[in-house]
XYZ file of C-alpha atoms in Angstrom:
766
model
C 25.762 10.077 -52.622
C 28.461 12.347 -50.590
C 26.222 15.384 -50.751
C 23.983 13.634 -47.968
C 26.851 12.759 -45.582
C 26.527 16.489 -43.887
C 22.617 16.418 -43.379
C 22.926 13.028 -41.852
C 25.591 13.876 -39.742
C 23.905 16.977 -38.338
C 20.588 14.769 -37.815
C 22.711 12.398 -35.708
C 24.684 15.226 -33.803
C 21.065 16.896 -33.287
C 19.742 13.628 -32.168
C 22.648 12.974 -29.510
C 22.199 16.661 -28.328
C 18.609 16.142 -27.720
C 19.137 12.855 -25.557
C 21.889 14.340 -23.591
C 19.812 17.411 -22.923
C 17.052 14.895 -21.884
C 19.267 13.095 -19.784
C 19.791 16.319 -17.798
C 16.399 17.510 -17.347
C 13.461 16.313 -15.675
C 9.618 16.668 -15.972
C 6.628 17.477 -13.917
C 3.421 15.144 -14.587
C 0.080 14.618 -13.068
C -3.570 15.335 -13.052
C -5.648 18.208 -11.984
C -8.902 17.320 -10.319
C -11.705 19.174 -8.313
C -12.651 18.564 -5.011
C -15.008 15.897 -6.128
C -12.540 13.887 -8.261
C -13.678 15.285 -11.720
C -10.834 15.984 -13.852
C -10.367 19.847 -14.866
C -9.895 20.816 -18.240
C -7.941 23.605 -19.206
C -6.144 24.405 -15.924
C -2.855 26.091 -16.052
C -0.022 24.355 -13.945
C 3.112 26.818 -13.535
C 6.730 25.743 -12.448
C 8.863 28.405 -11.286
C 12.687 27.801 -10.535
C 12.909 29.074 -6.970
C 16.702 30.017 -7.463
C 16.706 31.369 -11.267
C 13.016 32.410 -11.678
C 12.397 30.786 -14.721
C 8.840 29.620 -15.314
C 7.347 27.049 -17.474
C 3.646 26.047 -17.826
C 1.413 23.223 -18.849
C -2.546 23.126 -19.576
C -4.453 20.091 -18.722
C -6.141 18.164 -21.071
C -9.925 17.448 -20.766
C -9.176 14.876 -18.388
C -7.192 17.057 -16.240
C -3.887 15.182 -16.955
C -0.917 17.584 -17.576
C 2.797 17.341 -18.233
C 5.807 19.908 -18.123
C 8.868 18.878 -19.999
C 12.502 19.796 -19.903
C 12.698 21.257 -16.341
C 16.160 21.692 -15.266
C 16.951 19.997 -11.833
C 16.259 21.989 -8.658
C 13.557 23.100 -6.466
C 10.183 24.664 -8.087
C 7.395 26.643 -6.825
C 3.914 25.036 -8.310
C 0.965 27.047 -8.870
C -2.156 25.777 -10.438
C -5.229 27.842 -11.195
C -8.448 28.401 -13.604
C -10.316 31.390 -14.709
C -13.318 31.570 -12.286
C -11.729 29.911 -9.425
C -11.721 31.964 -6.276
C -8.160 30.951 -5.582
C -5.074 29.251 -6.713
C -3.033 26.140 -5.176
C 0.510 26.149 -4.448
C 3.316 23.788 -3.719
C 7.038 22.762 -3.835
C 8.131 20.080 -6.087
C 11.891 18.824 -6.684
C 12.926 18.001 -10.082
C 15.671 15.411 -10.437
C 17.610 15.017 -13.911
C 16.263 11.999 -16.054
C 12.959 11.489 -13.816
C 9.290 12.271 -14.075
C 8.268 13.826 -10.857
C 4.598 13.135 -10.144
C 2.331 15.929 -8.499
C -1.450 15.553 -8.501
C -3.315 18.819 -7.751
C -7.083 19.189 -6.351
C -8.730 22.867 -7.376
C -11.672 23.757 -5.409
C -13.648 25.310 -8.275
C -16.312 26.732 -5.986
C -15.556 28.842 -2.946
C -17.944 26.889 -0.538
C -18.523 23.695 -2.641
C -16.249 21.746 -0.014
C -17.592 20.851 3.161
C -17.686 23.904 5.641
C -17.884 23.884 9.160
C -17.960 26.999 11.348
C -18.889 25.650 14.782
C -15.948 23.386 16.167
C -13.886 24.179 13.049
C -10.933 24.995 15.340
C -10.755 21.500 16.578
C -11.882 19.471 13.649
C -8.740 17.242 12.507
C -8.212 14.556 9.391
C -5.665 11.570 8.961
C -4.426 10.920 5.523
C -3.396 8.080 3.536
C 0.334 9.139 4.112
C -0.359 9.157 8.040
C -1.668 5.689 8.163
C 1.014 4.072 5.970
C 3.694 5.859 7.736
C 2.601 4.320 11.018
C 1.638 1.003 9.467
C -1.566 1.208 11.182
C -3.440 -2.350 12.236
C -6.465 -0.994 13.797
C -8.762 2.074 15.228
C -5.978 2.841 17.967
C -3.280 3.160 15.236
C -5.264 5.314 13.306
C -6.114 8.232 15.670
C -2.952 7.941 17.800
C -2.073 11.441 16.652
C -5.414 13.274 16.979
C -5.433 13.956 21.156
C -9.349 14.690 21.232
C -9.826 11.058 20.268
C -9.046 7.976 22.274
C -8.968 4.092 21.564
C -8.620 1.537 24.289
C -8.098 -2.011 24.129
C -5.502 -3.910 22.462
C -7.865 -6.404 20.623
C -9.518 -4.730 17.579
C -12.658 -6.447 17.768
C -13.389 -4.819 21.405
C -11.835 -1.304 20.609
C -14.463 1.696 21.310
C -13.610 5.133 19.919
C -14.235 7.922 22.299
C -14.306 11.635 20.933
C -13.997 14.220 23.778
C -14.924 11.211 26.174
C -17.948 10.375 24.313
C -18.478 6.880 22.972
C -18.725 6.113 19.250
C -22.427 5.511 19.937
C -22.894 9.014 20.189
C -21.400 9.795 17.282
C -22.435 9.866 13.620
C -19.675 7.329 11.981
C -19.871 6.458 8.431
C -17.628 4.928 5.680
C -17.998 6.687 2.346
C -21.474 7.912 3.544
C -22.819 4.570 4.812
C -23.568 4.937 8.494
C -22.123 2.515 10.872
C -25.443 1.700 13.286
C -26.428 -0.159 16.305
C -24.679 -2.185 19.113
C -24.563 -6.151 18.533
C -22.637 -6.489 21.898
C -21.731 -3.898 24.643
C -18.562 -5.808 25.335
C -17.042 -5.342 21.770
C -16.808 -2.277 19.610
C -19.271 -1.272 16.724
C -16.516 0.194 14.463
C -14.240 -2.025 12.506
C -12.195 -0.717 9.873
C -9.241 -1.663 7.683
C -6.941 0.876 7.783
C -5.003 0.279 4.675
C -8.097 0.817 2.375
C -8.565 4.579 3.996
C -7.503 7.680 2.081
C -8.695 9.806 4.630
C -10.385 10.261 7.715
C -12.302 13.384 9.131
C -13.045 14.095 12.711
C -15.906 16.856 13.410
C -15.505 17.191 17.220
C -19.124 18.261 18.986
C -22.509 18.751 17.814
C -21.922 20.962 14.510
C -24.016 21.703 11.389
C -27.306 20.650 10.228
C -25.572 18.450 7.678
C -23.743 16.167 10.071
C -26.463 13.455 10.049
C -28.262 11.267 12.550
C -27.391 10.910 15.932
C -24.260 13.256 15.685
C -24.732 14.532 19.364
C -20.952 14.061 19.955
C -19.719 14.670 16.519
C -18.890 12.790 13.657
C -16.111 10.578 12.102
C -16.009 10.016 8.222
C -13.923 7.337 6.701
C -13.314 7.706 2.853
C -11.684 4.869 1.329
C -9.299 4.765 -1.777
C -10.032 4.563 -5.438
C -7.948 3.423 -8.299
C -7.203 7.157 -8.969
C -5.529 7.293 -5.662
C -3.190 4.797 -6.553
C -2.345 4.923 -10.270
C 1.030 6.600 -10.850
C 0.568 9.706 -13.281
C 0.131 8.692 -16.867
C -0.599 5.019 -16.145
C -3.807 3.363 -16.966
C -3.223 -0.042 -14.943
C -1.421 -0.835 -11.792
C -1.022 -3.448 -9.089
C 0.237 -3.158 -5.204
C 1.314 -6.220 -3.222
C 2.412 -5.549 0.573
C 3.483 -7.684 3.312
C 4.311 -6.948 6.976
C 5.325 -8.827 10.083
C 4.835 -8.137 13.532
C 7.017 -9.234 16.683
C 3.877 -8.935 18.543
C 2.578 -10.866 16.920
C 1.600 -11.884 13.577
C 1.612 -10.854 9.759
C -0.464 -9.029 7.209
C -0.593 -9.538 3.314
C -2.489 -7.551 0.884
C -2.989 -7.500 -2.994
C -4.516 -4.712 -4.452
C -5.180 -4.270 -8.300
C -6.574 -1.000 -10.309
C -6.956 0.656 -13.463
C -8.808 2.804 -15.816
C -11.224 0.906 -18.044
C -11.802 3.988 -19.917
C -10.710 7.426 -19.668
C -13.626 8.347 -17.445
C -14.189 4.670 -15.587
C -11.583 3.113 -13.053
C -11.940 0.027 -10.650
C -10.161 -0.773 -7.608
C -10.082 -4.434 -6.053
C -8.242 -5.498 -2.681
C -7.815 -8.512 -0.937
C -6.151 -8.259 2.837
C -5.544 -11.133 5.222
C -4.254 -10.786 8.746
C -3.138 -13.490 11.268
C -2.942 -12.202 14.436
C -1.272 -14.067 17.531
C -1.827 -13.842 21.315
C -0.452 -10.383 22.329
C 1.993 -9.692 25.081
C 2.034 -6.496 27.264
C 4.805 -4.266 28.264
C 5.159 -6.164 31.511
C 5.598 -9.446 29.428
C 2.514 -11.209 30.404
C 0.350 -12.700 27.478
C -2.874 -11.255 26.544
C -5.324 -14.236 26.447
C -7.999 -14.027 23.935
C -6.299 -11.471 21.748
C -5.275 -13.694 18.826
C -7.561 -13.506 15.613
C -7.579 -14.064 12.039
C -9.085 -11.151 9.681
C -10.062 -11.127 6.057
C -11.393 -8.288 3.990
C -12.341 -7.976 0.475
C -13.098 -4.812 -1.161
C -14.015 -3.489 -4.664
C -14.591 -0.161 -5.983
C -15.892 1.341 -9.526
C -15.832 5.061 -9.976
C -16.626 6.666 -13.264
C -17.955 9.743 -15.066
C -21.241 9.273 -16.828
C -20.844 12.720 -18.367
C -18.225 15.508 -18.016
C -20.007 16.732 -14.746
C -21.667 13.470 -13.264
C -19.887 10.997 -11.551
C -20.837 7.676 -9.740
C -19.159 5.351 -7.420
C -20.212 1.795 -6.601
C -18.516 -0.085 -3.387
C -18.672 -3.315 -1.536
C -16.606 -4.442 1.594
C -16.806 -7.683 2.910
C -14.909 -8.225 6.331
C -14.546 -11.194 8.797
C -12.824 -11.734 11.988
C -12.836 -14.684 13.919
C -10.752 -16.095 17.256
C -11.289 -17.481 20.474
C -12.068 -14.278 22.975
C -13.038 -13.886 26.578
C -16.442 -14.090 27.439
C -16.166 -10.198 27.702
C -13.902 -9.325 24.795
C -12.944 -5.757 26.186
C -11.930 -7.328 29.907
C -8.909 -9.362 30.456
C -8.771 -13.237 30.541
C -6.604 -14.838 33.393
C -4.585 -17.900 32.502
C -6.298 -21.011 32.871
C -10.116 -19.133 32.085
C -12.220 -20.472 29.272
C -11.950 -18.816 25.665
C -14.910 -19.190 23.689
C -15.171 -19.058 19.739
C -16.232 -15.666 18.206
C -17.011 -14.520 14.748
C -17.597 -11.027 13.625
C -18.260 -9.659 10.154
C -19.727 -6.912 8.191
C -21.094 -6.455 4.403
C -21.346 -2.962 3.222
C -22.521 -1.680 -0.398
C -22.584 1.997 -1.286
C -23.617 4.214 -4.161
C -22.486 7.643 -4.314
C -23.914 9.869 -7.224
C -22.718 13.737 -7.746
C -24.184 15.834 -10.618
C -22.511 19.379 -10.936
C -25.388 21.179 -13.187
C -24.001 24.711 -12.325
C -24.080 27.088 -9.095
C -27.651 26.410 -8.168
C -27.436 22.597 -8.631
C -24.672 20.599 -7.011
C -26.528 17.290 -6.464
C -25.148 14.566 -3.982
C -26.870 11.095 -3.564
C -25.790 8.404 -1.278
C -27.559 4.941 -0.852
C -26.128 2.349 1.267
C -26.901 -1.165 2.603
C -24.892 -2.730 5.844
C -24.958 -6.077 7.695
C -22.957 -6.471 10.750
C -22.896 -9.713 12.481
C -21.357 -11.357 15.872
C -21.419 -14.851 16.856
C -20.202 -16.357 20.231
C -20.352 -19.921 21.430
C -20.839 -19.935 25.307
C -20.069 -23.529 25.404
C -20.158 -22.957 29.272
C -23.980 -22.014 29.164
C -26.249 -21.538 26.631
C -24.204 -22.490 23.731
C -23.927 -20.530 20.468
C -25.760 -17.107 20.475
C -25.634 -14.716 17.602
C -26.786 -11.280 16.422
C -26.965 -9.162 13.349
C -27.825 -5.598 12.251
C -29.348 -4.743 9.027
C -28.969 -0.888 7.986
C -30.677 0.296 4.914
C -30.257 4.434 4.112
C -30.085 7.152 1.857
C -28.837 11.031 1.933
C -30.001 13.225 -1.028
C -28.813 16.809 -0.705
C -28.237 19.694 -3.107
C -26.060 22.887 -2.843
C -27.081 26.055 -4.635
C -24.288 28.745 -4.563
C -24.922 32.457 -5.000
C -21.727 33.989 -5.596
C -19.891 34.007 -1.976
C -23.133 32.582 -0.355
C -24.532 28.980 -0.447
C -27.380 26.818 0.767
C -27.260 23.084 1.403
C -30.517 21.453 1.685
C -31.702 17.727 1.681
C -33.468 14.874 3.056
C -32.013 11.478 4.509
C -33.737 8.224 5.999
C -32.407 5.036 7.644
C -34.076 1.721 8.620
C -32.324 -0.362 11.152
C -33.354 -4.016 12.119
C -31.325 -5.764 15.079
C -32.028 -9.573 15.845
C -30.278 -11.708 18.147
C -31.171 -15.562 18.866
C -30.336 -18.832 20.307
C -28.276 -20.841 17.510
C -27.641 -24.136 19.479
C -30.169 -26.855 20.247
C -33.247 -25.855 22.133
C -32.390 -28.169 25.089
C -28.941 -26.747 25.451
C -30.495 -23.036 25.875
C -33.966 -23.703 27.107
C -33.157 -23.451 30.596
C -31.164 -20.231 30.193
C -33.962 -18.442 28.402
C -36.493 -16.179 30.155
C -39.346 -17.830 28.100
C -38.421 -21.152 26.492
C -41.137 -20.512 23.914
C -38.994 -17.587 22.400
C -35.702 -18.140 21.279
C -35.277 -15.004 18.717
C -35.488 -11.325 19.507
C -35.955 -8.228 17.233
C -36.195 -4.644 16.871
C -36.788 -2.311 13.979
C -36.357 1.476 13.908
C -37.294 4.202 11.174
C -35.490 7.338 11.147
C -36.185 10.498 8.924
C -34.240 13.602 8.608
C -34.520 17.017 6.708
C -31.973 19.812 6.890
C -31.223 23.277 5.822
C -27.767 24.909 5.979
C -26.621 28.105 4.837
C -23.102 30.071 4.727
C -22.917 33.737 3.769
C -19.990 36.280 3.352
C -21.688 39.592 3.847
C -18.097 40.896 3.741
C -14.939 39.238 2.457
C -13.375 38.511 6.220
C -16.569 37.201 7.846
C -18.387 33.957 6.999
C -21.666 33.357 8.908
C -23.182 30.011 9.107
C -26.939 29.270 10.247
C -29.163 25.960 9.969
C -31.885 24.020 10.924
C -32.621 20.235 10.985
C -35.706 18.117 11.807
C -35.246 14.405 12.775
C -37.866 11.842 13.267
C -37.415 8.713 15.409
C -39.420 5.348 15.601
C -38.869 2.153 17.505
C -40.884 -0.966 17.291
C -39.616 -3.945 19.368
C -41.017 -6.476 17.033
C -41.002 -9.539 19.335
C -42.616 -7.900 22.309
C -44.992 -5.394 20.539
C -43.555 -2.230 22.265
C -43.030 1.065 20.364
C -41.773 4.563 21.146
C -41.189 7.737 19.010
C -40.148 10.960 19.100
C -39.365 13.961 16.639
C -37.855 17.376 17.232
C -36.036 20.464 15.761
C -32.444 21.296 16.300
C -30.503 24.485 15.015
C -27.119 26.133 14.551
C -25.414 29.550 14.403
C -21.728 30.245 13.834
C -19.506 32.977 12.587
C -15.815 33.077 11.230
C -13.747 36.329 11.179
C -10.466 36.592 9.366
C -8.872 39.878 10.848
C -5.657 38.824 9.170
C -4.910 36.255 6.051
C -3.033 34.061 8.502
C -5.881 34.323 11.488
C -9.086 32.754 11.940
C -11.346 33.298 14.651
C -14.504 31.041 15.343
C -17.547 31.173 17.814
C -20.698 29.122 17.479
C -23.367 27.305 19.100
C -25.066 23.961 17.728
C -27.928 21.913 19.122
C -28.460 17.870 18.100
C -31.736 15.775 18.565
C -31.687 12.069 18.985
C -34.507 9.770 19.757
C -34.629 5.946 21.127
C -32.599 3.894 18.389
C -32.582 0.216 18.167
C -30.775 -1.378 21.281
C -28.093 -3.412 22.096
C -28.409 -7.027 20.196
C -27.206 -8.968 23.104
C -29.859 -7.565 25.251
C -33.008 -7.812 23.517
C -34.551 -10.692 25.314
C -36.982 -9.462 27.978
C -38.562 -11.097 31.195
C -42.058 -12.024 30.502
C -44.640 -9.047 31.504
C -41.876 -6.602 32.139
C -41.470 -3.274 30.287
C -37.789 -2.568 28.992
C -38.739 1.315 28.123
C -39.770 4.302 30.318
C -43.228 5.487 29.214
C -42.386 8.519 29.856
C -39.086 8.725 27.942
C -37.870 11.573 26.347
C -35.423 12.235 23.169
C -31.733 13.262 23.990
C -31.032 17.038 23.309
C -27.504 18.449 23.237
C -26.175 21.987 22.946
C -22.337 22.493 22.033
C -20.954 26.029 22.497
C -17.468 26.411 21.238
C -14.966 29.328 20.602
C -11.565 29.050 18.707
C -8.657 30.667 17.039
C -6.110 29.400 14.442
C -2.996 30.942 12.848
C -1.379 29.541 9.710
C 1.388 31.550 8.382
C 2.471 28.590 5.956
C 5.504 27.306 8.046
C 3.981 27.951 11.507
C 0.616 27.207 12.705
C -1.332 27.126 16.278
C -4.711 26.729 17.275
C -6.740 27.222 20.577
C -10.330 26.353 21.313
C -12.766 26.183 24.304
C -15.828 24.159 24.509
C -18.917 23.215 26.576
C -21.228 20.422 25.505
C -24.430 19.456 27.683
C -26.609 16.496 26.868
C -29.909 16.596 28.335
C -32.242 13.612 29.265
C -29.330 11.179 28.565
C -30.771 7.791 27.597
C -29.088 4.860 29.347
C -29.629 1.264 30.299
C -28.384 1.222 33.885
C -27.332 -1.909 35.801
C -29.574 -3.703 37.802
C -33.007 -2.148 36.564
C -35.158 -5.288 37.297
C -34.954 -4.522 41.048
C -37.672 -2.226 40.292
C -41.292 -3.889 40.099
C -42.355 -4.395 36.777
C -39.264 -3.230 35.034
C -37.309 -5.606 32.831
C -33.597 -6.216 33.505
C -33.063 -3.970 30.428
C -34.854 -0.767 30.992
C -34.141 2.460 29.090
C -34.838 5.513 30.684
C -33.578 8.913 31.156
C -30.661 9.408 33.534
C -29.839 12.905 33.765
C -27.358 15.459 32.296
C -24.185 14.707 30.799
C -21.692 17.741 30.389
C -18.266 18.083 29.053
C -15.966 21.070 29.382
C -12.679 21.363 27.745
C -9.869 22.959 26.195
C -7.614 22.059 22.919
C -4.345 23.691 22.195
C -1.892 23.354 19.267
C 1.324 24.581 17.739
C 3.383 23.655 15.015
C 6.286 23.957 12.101
C 6.121 22.558 8.752
C 8.580 23.005 6.052
C 9.711 21.032 2.965
C 11.712 18.387 5.011
C 10.549 18.937 8.683
C 7.333 19.016 10.578
C 6.447 19.383 14.022
C 3.109 19.196 16.061
C 2.442 19.498 19.745
C -1.120 19.148 20.704
C -2.585 19.406 24.306
C -6.335 18.603 25.537
C -8.099 18.346 28.670
C -11.637 17.867 29.375
C -14.083 17.235 32.230
C -16.906 14.806 31.660
C -19.462 14.521 34.350
C -23.051 12.388 34.473
C -25.244 14.405 37.022
C -21.859 16.025 38.380
C -19.950 12.939 38.888
C -16.856 11.771 36.481
C -17.984 9.054 34.133
C -16.351 5.848 33.941
C -16.358 3.455 31.097
C -17.704 0.190 33.124
C -20.524 1.973 34.675
C -21.344 4.536 31.623
C -20.737 1.785 28.960
C -22.231 2.919 25.778
C -22.035 6.635 26.692
C -19.137 7.816 27.856
C -15.457 7.454 29.729
C -12.912 9.759 31.265
C -9.493 10.634 30.393
C -6.504 12.147 31.746
C -5.041 15.303 30.368
C -3.171 14.441 27.203
C -0.223 15.693 25.294
C 0.788 14.579 21.682
C 4.141 15.414 20.010
C 4.803 14.460 16.576
C 8.088 15.022 14.381
C 8.799 14.042 10.819
C 11.968 14.204 9.013
C 12.844 14.019 5.603
C 16.541 13.819 5.002
C 16.144 12.839 1.587
C 13.488 12.537 -1.251
C 13.534 8.723 -0.538
C 13.836 8.547 3.069
C 11.245 9.522 5.864
C 11.723 9.330 9.515
C 8.764 9.608 12.477
C 8.372 10.123 16.151
C 5.324 10.282 18.010
C 4.892 10.573 21.774
C 1.584 10.549 23.729
C 1.597 11.670 27.305
C -1.588 11.104 29.244
C -1.562 12.175 32.906
C -2.841 10.565 36.033
C -6.774 10.710 36.646
C -6.970 9.206 40.324
C -9.850 8.949 43.061
C -12.535 8.589 40.222
C -15.573 8.035 42.599
C -17.671 4.995 41.186
C -20.595 2.634 41.848
C -23.319 5.232 42.343
C -25.572 2.751 40.727
C -24.691 -0.104 42.928
C -25.116 2.201 46.165
C -28.580 3.247 44.651
C -29.944 -0.331 44.246
C -28.282 -1.908 47.320
C -25.477 -4.132 45.766
C -22.903 -2.210 48.034
C -22.952 0.008 51.154
C -20.664 2.837 49.955
C -19.144 4.479 47.197
C -15.513 3.244 46.109
C -12.840 5.041 44.020
C -10.457 3.598 41.163
C -7.553 5.324 39.707
C -6.351 5.397 35.940
C -2.155 5.498 36.220
C -0.732 7.808 33.480
C 1.558 6.595 30.789
C 3.822 7.804 28.011
C 4.089 5.760 25.001
C 6.665 6.634 22.290
C 6.548 5.380 18.811
C 8.919 5.623 15.812
C 8.650 5.215 12.031
C 11.175 4.992 8.815
C 10.186 4.770 5.358
C 12.498 4.297 2.343
C 10.981 4.898 -0.916
C 13.255 4.424 -3.923
C 11.808 4.340 -7.334
C 12.945 1.670 -9.708
C 13.092 2.546 -13.345
C 11.961 0.180 -16.121
C 9.400 -0.031 -18.633
C 7.067 -1.047 -15.954
C 7.958 1.930 -13.758
C 8.054 -0.399 -10.578
C 7.686 1.371 -6.923
C 9.215 -0.011 -3.870
C 8.979 0.966 -0.113
C 10.296 -0.502 2.976
C 8.835 0.480 6.415
C 9.785 0.104 9.869
C 7.591 1.031 12.727
C 8.311 0.437 16.627
C 4.985 0.787 18.638
C 5.615 1.345 22.330
C 9.363 1.492 22.040
C 10.030 1.386 25.736
C 7.823 -1.596 25.955
C 5.561 0.448 28.785
C 2.815 -1.708 30.431
C -0.370 0.727 30.622
C -4.162 0.337 30.214
C -5.145 3.286 28.014
C -7.671 5.617 29.666
C -10.161 4.661 26.851
C -10.503 1.067 28.461
C -12.492 0.159 31.562
C -10.619 1.279 34.900
C -9.134 -1.484 37.335
C -12.083 -2.293 39.585
C -10.134 -5.489 41.074
C -9.333 -3.729 44.441
C -13.232 -3.527 45.163
C -14.647 -6.693 46.733
C -17.448 -8.061 44.502
C -15.830 -6.425 41.278
C -12.793 -8.610 40.824
C -12.163 -9.239 37.000
C -13.820 -5.822 36.217
C -10.771 -4.031 34.297
C -9.739 -2.922 30.715
C -7.313 -5.033 28.619
C -3.495 -3.985 28.977
C -2.312 -2.456 25.740
C 0.476 -4.363 23.866
C 4.072 -4.079 24.588
C 6.778 -3.095 22.095
C 5.719 -4.366 18.583
C 8.311 -4.004 15.669
C 6.506 -3.714 12.410
C 8.367 -4.362 9.254
C 6.670 -4.150 5.847
C 7.575 -4.177 2.217
C 5.193 -3.339 -0.678
C 5.756 -3.523 -4.656
C 3.932 -1.519 -6.753
C 3.532 -1.183 -10.618
């Protein structure tokens, strides 16, 4: 039939031209969500060619998914907005012929719906998943390496402690997805263990802040947020998997496997298993750091779903174990030939987060959690196996009511802590070591209740006012010995943020926090018969944090400056040698005076599509009763650090290659006067001094992330990170200083940090 040949030929030609055109164009696809992860329907995503000015747009589906097809190769300015949103969203994307570029968008649909902090806002900081993956973070020191106000000492992850502006993490509110990490199992190990690979974001709030900061936030708050399936899924895909492997020259390897997917349009699930085999580390001088080898295992599961279009539920469970042979005090060095002791640490955490957005007056957030942390050590040279565990159950229920550009956040929270320790060997092994051989198990319990109200108001467009009040009640029961103590009180905050120019923010504020006596260090719960362990006149701690700051952000350039002063009155501490006083226990909690911290933080930086540079400087003086604090004597409270400079550079020469450099310089902190308490109780005749030598540590990172095509849409990434590039031998200032030159204090020191560590990683994702 000849008359069909021409139309058929036209169809073939049309199809050929269509395929040719699609091969010469690219597309942009992703998902638009609000600040709480809800898909945003009917949002407009606009892509504008930066050279020709041609624009194309797409509109999101009910689940927030969008796609803009047939885009010519080149750089595009991307905007996203929705009717009623106070501001839009912008970014830059590069379109490549024949490829789909992924770009997810997060829109804040309410002006103040996201967390707002006025006091300390100039020094708040965060670390995102990109930063964590770029540096192949293995422990807390790696996570916080680029935040100068945070320092983490000790090369052994189990023993690491976080210090924020010199305050130990025991003075902070630390939580994971809203579940607070509480209690101290053993003062020679850290209380915060986290797997960096699971983290989507870490938020650092420096200093006492707003009423919503939570229990015990006298020094600030650190919030870890874990990933969910939507953070890992490629645009347009319903299922995925990610396998990663890493090797470390100093020393060990790490493997992980994650699977994730959307069960339905509204529900997703993530499961991860991570294993780390860590060998004995070597410091920058080539010496082995005995007692640093450990095995770690972590299992993690998270389910996230939309119950309705405006209700969201997240359930997660984390199972973490770490075991090895450590020193008797894991945060102190072990000399060659000294014994090591088997130790095992773990944590189990279950969290439920519920959100419902019922309109401007009712944005309800509810969190409930249960955590068990444990540490067990076999002191085979003395009392044998000894173990401790802490159980924590808590909740936080809050509502946000918005009135135009103003809002009120109000709620209640509660927490119950139980800590117990016990001899776990046969009684004949430990009976001679116990103060009372009839009692081999010791327990304390604490109840906390809080209620808070925080308001933000914009009387005029460039001014944001903040004011809040909080009530806290603390109750402690030393179950084994029948002692109790309790306290309650109010704290408030006021602040102002002024925007004289779109690029400039000026802030000032004063915030208070209140904390009573919480459950004690699990390894010190045993008491001498007939003695008292808490001062009958014990007063709660009260902190005042005053801060002023300025930030400038023009897009490519940014700068910040802040000055602060913090004072904690009636510091509660268990000091050395308390059993020298008649009737007092060897562990005796009392008010020891005032802790003050005065500091300055400065920052400057530049960011473009392919290059980023940041330089930060921080300095502070932390003093207890007018003398510089040190991590040995003020254990559980604070530690001093020298002035710190942090330079971070990032260069992306192509879309698939990224190069990074980080330098941290910490200046000398010499002639720290120590042993005040030892002189007071007669252990030594005169005060002594110790030094903290300065150091400069350089790290580099490189990543190659090509995209492999095919039906499965595979992703591969190769990473190279070099920690401590020049193999410097140093002791982080967040560790205990070196007391070895003082007679009678030989062996008191913090661990040296690891020497050069070359980390190679490969990941394959679907």
